[in-house]
């Protein structure tokens, strides 16, 4: 089947990679007899592009909100309103959990298996747990002190465990969380 000149012009317009006002003007200047069809197509493509941009923005916003909620969930379990419940759930003391932040321990020294186990128990991603642990130091309490500001430098996770007063049962739980066996 043979295509008409109109069809050729419309097809050429539709396959343009950059449908800018300048491209529209060029097509209208070359083919003024198709001005209505070209304008209608241009507006349809513009609306489609706006719809796609809106959908993309909504998707990014939804993802950001979800990530923030997951980080907040992890934060609440380690340092906030849910620390007591989470502490009982994983059978580790609250004081141990509240120390899992970047002002107390060097986060890079925390074993990956332990982080995975914690994230799995919280039902959050590793990045969300990590973000919560970084934020954990925002709980600083203002007190008068003769010491210089800044306090002690963060310690390694191993040193943190050695300093913690854990029962033998809590040590077993912690050891299991750091093993390859998983979060339970």
GROMACS .gro file of C-alpha atoms in nm:
model
  184
    1UNK     CA    1   0.000   0.000   0.000
    2UNK     CA    2   0.130   0.342  -0.097
    3UNK     CA    3   0.152   0.612   0.172
    4UNK     CA    4   0.037   0.966   0.096
    5UNK     CA    5   0.251   1.272   0.140
    6UNK     CA    6   0.045   1.362   0.448
    7UNK     CA    7   0.123   1.023   0.604
    8UNK     CA    8   0.493   1.064   0.522
    9UNK     CA    9   0.502   1.409   0.686
   10UNK     CA   10   0.316   1.288   0.995
   11UNK     CA   11   0.542   0.982   1.024
   12UNK     CA   12   0.854   1.197   0.987
   13UNK     CA   13   0.723   1.431   1.257
   14UNK     CA   14   0.642   1.141   1.492
   15UNK     CA   15   0.989   0.990   1.469
   16UNK     CA   16   1.171   1.312   1.555
   17UNK     CA   17   1.386   1.255   1.861
   18UNK     CA   18   1.349   1.611   1.990
   19UNK     CA   19   0.996   1.740   1.947
   20UNK     CA   20   1.078   2.096   2.046
   21UNK     CA   21   0.890   2.411   1.939
   22UNK     CA   22   1.169   2.473   1.686
   23UNK     CA   23   1.108   2.133   1.521
   24UNK     CA   24   0.734   2.204   1.513
   25UNK     CA   25   0.798   2.541   1.347
   26UNK     CA   26   1.025   2.379   1.088
   27UNK     CA   27   0.760   2.122   0.994
   28UNK     CA   28   0.487   2.388   0.978
   29UNK     CA   29   0.706   2.608   0.758
   30UNK     CA   30   0.773   2.315   0.521
   31UNK     CA   31   0.419   2.178   0.526
   32UNK     CA   32   0.170   2.455   0.612
   33UNK     CA   33  -0.115   2.248   0.469
   34UNK     CA   34  -0.079   2.007   0.767
   35UNK     CA   35  -0.064   2.271   1.041
   36UNK     CA   36  -0.369   2.137   1.228
   37UNK     CA   37  -0.249   1.778   1.234
   38UNK     CA   38   0.106   1.880   1.333
   39UNK     CA   39  -0.020   2.104   1.616
   40UNK     CA   40  -0.255   1.833   1.740
   41UNK     CA   41   0.023   1.573   1.741
   42UNK     CA   42   0.266   1.813   1.907
   43UNK     CA   43   0.019   1.881   2.188
   44UNK     CA   44  -0.056   1.510   2.233
   45UNK     CA   45   0.315   1.435   2.263
   46UNK     CA   46   0.362   1.724   2.505
   47UNK     CA   47   0.078   1.599   2.726
   48UNK     CA   48   0.214   1.245   2.711
   49UNK     CA   49   0.559   1.368   2.811
   50UNK     CA   50   0.413   1.565   3.104
   51UNK     CA   51   0.217   1.259   3.216
   52UNK     CA   52   0.534   1.050   3.203
   53UNK     CA   53   0.726   1.312   3.401
   54UNK     CA   54   0.447   1.327   3.662
   55UNK     CA   55   0.444   0.950   3.692
   56UNK     CA   56   0.822   0.943   3.730
   57UNK     CA   57   0.811   1.218   3.995
   58UNK     CA   58   0.534   1.037   4.182
   59UNK     CA   59   0.733   0.714   4.170
   60UNK     CA   60   1.046   0.887   4.304
   61UNK     CA   61   0.843   1.057   4.577
   62UNK     CA   62   0.679   0.727   4.677
   63UNK     CA   63   1.019   0.557   4.691
   64UNK     CA   64   1.167   0.839   4.902
   65UNK     CA   65   0.872   0.826   5.142
   66UNK     CA   66   0.903   0.448   5.173
   67UNK     CA   67   1.277   0.471   5.239
   68UNK     CA   68   1.219   0.738   5.503
   69UNK     CA   69   0.951   0.524   5.670
   70UNK     CA   70   1.177   0.218   5.674
   71UNK     CA   71   1.466   0.420   5.820
   72UNK     CA   72   1.230   0.563   6.082
   73UNK     CA   73   1.107   0.212   6.163
   74UNK     CA   74   1.465   0.097   6.221
   75UNK     CA   75   1.546   0.411   6.420
   76UNK     CA   76   1.244   0.363   6.647
   77UNK     CA   77   1.338   0.000   6.709
   78UNK     CA   78   1.697   0.085   6.802
   79UNK     CA   79   1.666   0.421   6.974
   80UNK     CA   80   1.302   0.528   6.995
   81UNK     CA   81   0.961   0.420   7.111
   82UNK     CA   82   0.997   0.058   6.997
   83UNK     CA   83   1.336  -0.019   7.155
   84UNK     CA   84   1.183  -0.207   7.450
   85UNK     CA   85   0.972  -0.430   7.223
   86UNK     CA   86   1.256  -0.495   6.979
   87UNK     CA   87   1.496  -0.564   7.265
   88UNK     CA   88   1.265  -0.835   7.398
   89UNK     CA   89   1.210  -0.973   7.048
   90UNK     CA   90   1.578  -1.028   6.976
   91UNK     CA   91   1.671  -1.100   7.340
   92UNK     CA   92   1.941  -0.835   7.367
   93UNK     CA   93   1.945  -0.554   7.626
   94UNK     CA   94   1.808  -0.210   7.537
   95UNK     CA   95   2.135  -0.049   7.641
   96UNK     CA   96   2.318  -0.263   7.388
   97UNK     CA   97   2.080  -0.157   7.111
   98UNK     CA   98   2.092   0.214   7.191
   99UNK     CA   99   2.471   0.203   7.164
  100UNK     CA  100   2.454   0.084   6.804
  101UNK     CA  101   2.512   0.427   6.655
  102UNK     CA  102   2.790   0.614   6.485
  103UNK     CA  103   2.884   0.821   6.791
  104UNK     CA  104   2.957   0.507   6.996
  105UNK     CA  105   3.086   0.249   6.748
  106UNK     CA  106   3.264   0.261   6.415
  107UNK     CA  107   2.983   0.145   6.192
  108UNK     CA  108   3.219   0.001   5.933
  109UNK     CA  109   3.342  -0.243   6.200
  110UNK     CA  110   2.997  -0.400   6.246
  111UNK     CA  111   2.989  -0.746   6.084
  112UNK     CA  112   2.771  -0.769   5.775
  113UNK     CA  113   2.597  -1.083   5.906
  114UNK     CA  114   2.491  -0.894   6.218
  115UNK     CA  115   2.358  -0.605   6.008
  116UNK     CA  116   2.171  -0.849   5.783
  117UNK     CA  117   2.020  -1.024   6.084
  118UNK     CA  118   1.910  -0.694   6.238
  119UNK     CA  119   1.761  -0.572   5.909
  120UNK     CA  120   1.578  -0.901   5.860
  121UNK     CA  121   1.433  -0.890   6.212
  122UNK     CA  122   1.319  -0.533   6.152
  123UNK     CA  123   1.195  -0.613   5.802
  124UNK     CA  124   1.391  -0.321   5.655
  125UNK     CA  125   1.675  -0.293   5.406
  126UNK     CA  126   2.041  -0.274   5.503
  127UNK     CA  127   2.055   0.087   5.384
  128UNK     CA  128   1.761   0.177   5.608
  129UNK     CA  129   1.925   0.014   5.909
  130UNK     CA  130   2.255   0.186   5.832
  131UNK     CA  131   2.082   0.525   5.802
  132UNK     CA  132   1.911   0.470   6.137
  133UNK     CA  133   2.242   0.381   6.301
  134UNK     CA  134   2.403   0.695   6.158
  135UNK     CA  135   2.112   0.904   6.288
  136UNK     CA  136   2.129   0.734   6.627
  137UNK     CA  137   2.371   0.991   6.761
  138UNK     CA  138   2.108   1.266   6.738
  139UNK     CA  139   1.994   1.164   7.085
  140UNK     CA  140   2.264   1.364   7.254
  141UNK     CA  141   2.157   1.514   7.585
  142UNK     CA  142   2.275   1.860   7.686
  143UNK     CA  143   2.461   1.845   8.018
  144UNK     CA  144   2.715   2.059   8.195
  145UNK     CA  145   3.058   1.906   8.190
  146UNK     CA  146   3.418   1.993   8.262
  147UNK     CA  147   3.528   1.778   7.966
  148UNK     CA  148   3.593   1.924   7.626
  149UNK     CA  149   3.314   1.884   7.372
  150UNK     CA  150   3.334   1.595   7.132
  151UNK     CA  151   3.364   1.314   7.382
  152UNK     CA  152   3.527   0.982   7.314
  153UNK     CA  153   3.595   0.856   6.966
  154UNK     CA  154   3.384   0.568   6.840
  155UNK     CA  155   3.515   0.222   6.920
  156UNK     CA  156   3.514  -0.096   6.713
  157UNK     CA  157   3.217  -0.328   6.729
  158UNK     CA  158   3.435  -0.601   6.885
  159UNK     CA  159   3.547  -0.363   7.159
  160UNK     CA  160   3.186  -0.257   7.211
  161UNK     CA  161   3.087  -0.622   7.262
  162UNK     CA  162   3.379  -0.677   7.501
  163UNK     CA  163   3.270  -0.377   7.709
  164UNK     CA  164   2.902  -0.478   7.709
  165UNK     CA  165   2.770  -0.667   8.008
  166UNK     CA  166   2.585  -0.947   7.837
  167UNK     CA  167   2.457  -1.266   7.993
  168UNK     CA  168   2.573  -1.596   7.846
  169UNK     CA  169   2.231  -1.632   7.678
  170UNK     CA  170   2.262  -1.282   7.525
  171UNK     CA  171   2.614  -1.366   7.406
  172UNK     CA  172   2.476  -1.676   7.232
  173UNK     CA  173   2.204  -1.469   7.064
  174UNK     CA  174   2.462  -1.216   6.949
  175UNK     CA  175   2.696  -1.490   6.828
  176UNK     CA  176   2.414  -1.649   6.631
  177UNK     CA  177   2.321  -1.314   6.474
  178UNK     CA  178   2.681  -1.269   6.361
  179UNK     CA  179   2.702  -1.617   6.211
  180UNK     CA  180   2.596  -1.720   5.863
  181UNK     CA  181   2.293  -1.900   6.008
  182UNK     CA  182   2.066  -1.599   5.979
  183UNK     CA  183   1.860  -1.369   6.188
  184UNK     CA  184   1.681  -1.614   6.418
   0.00000   0.00000   0.00000
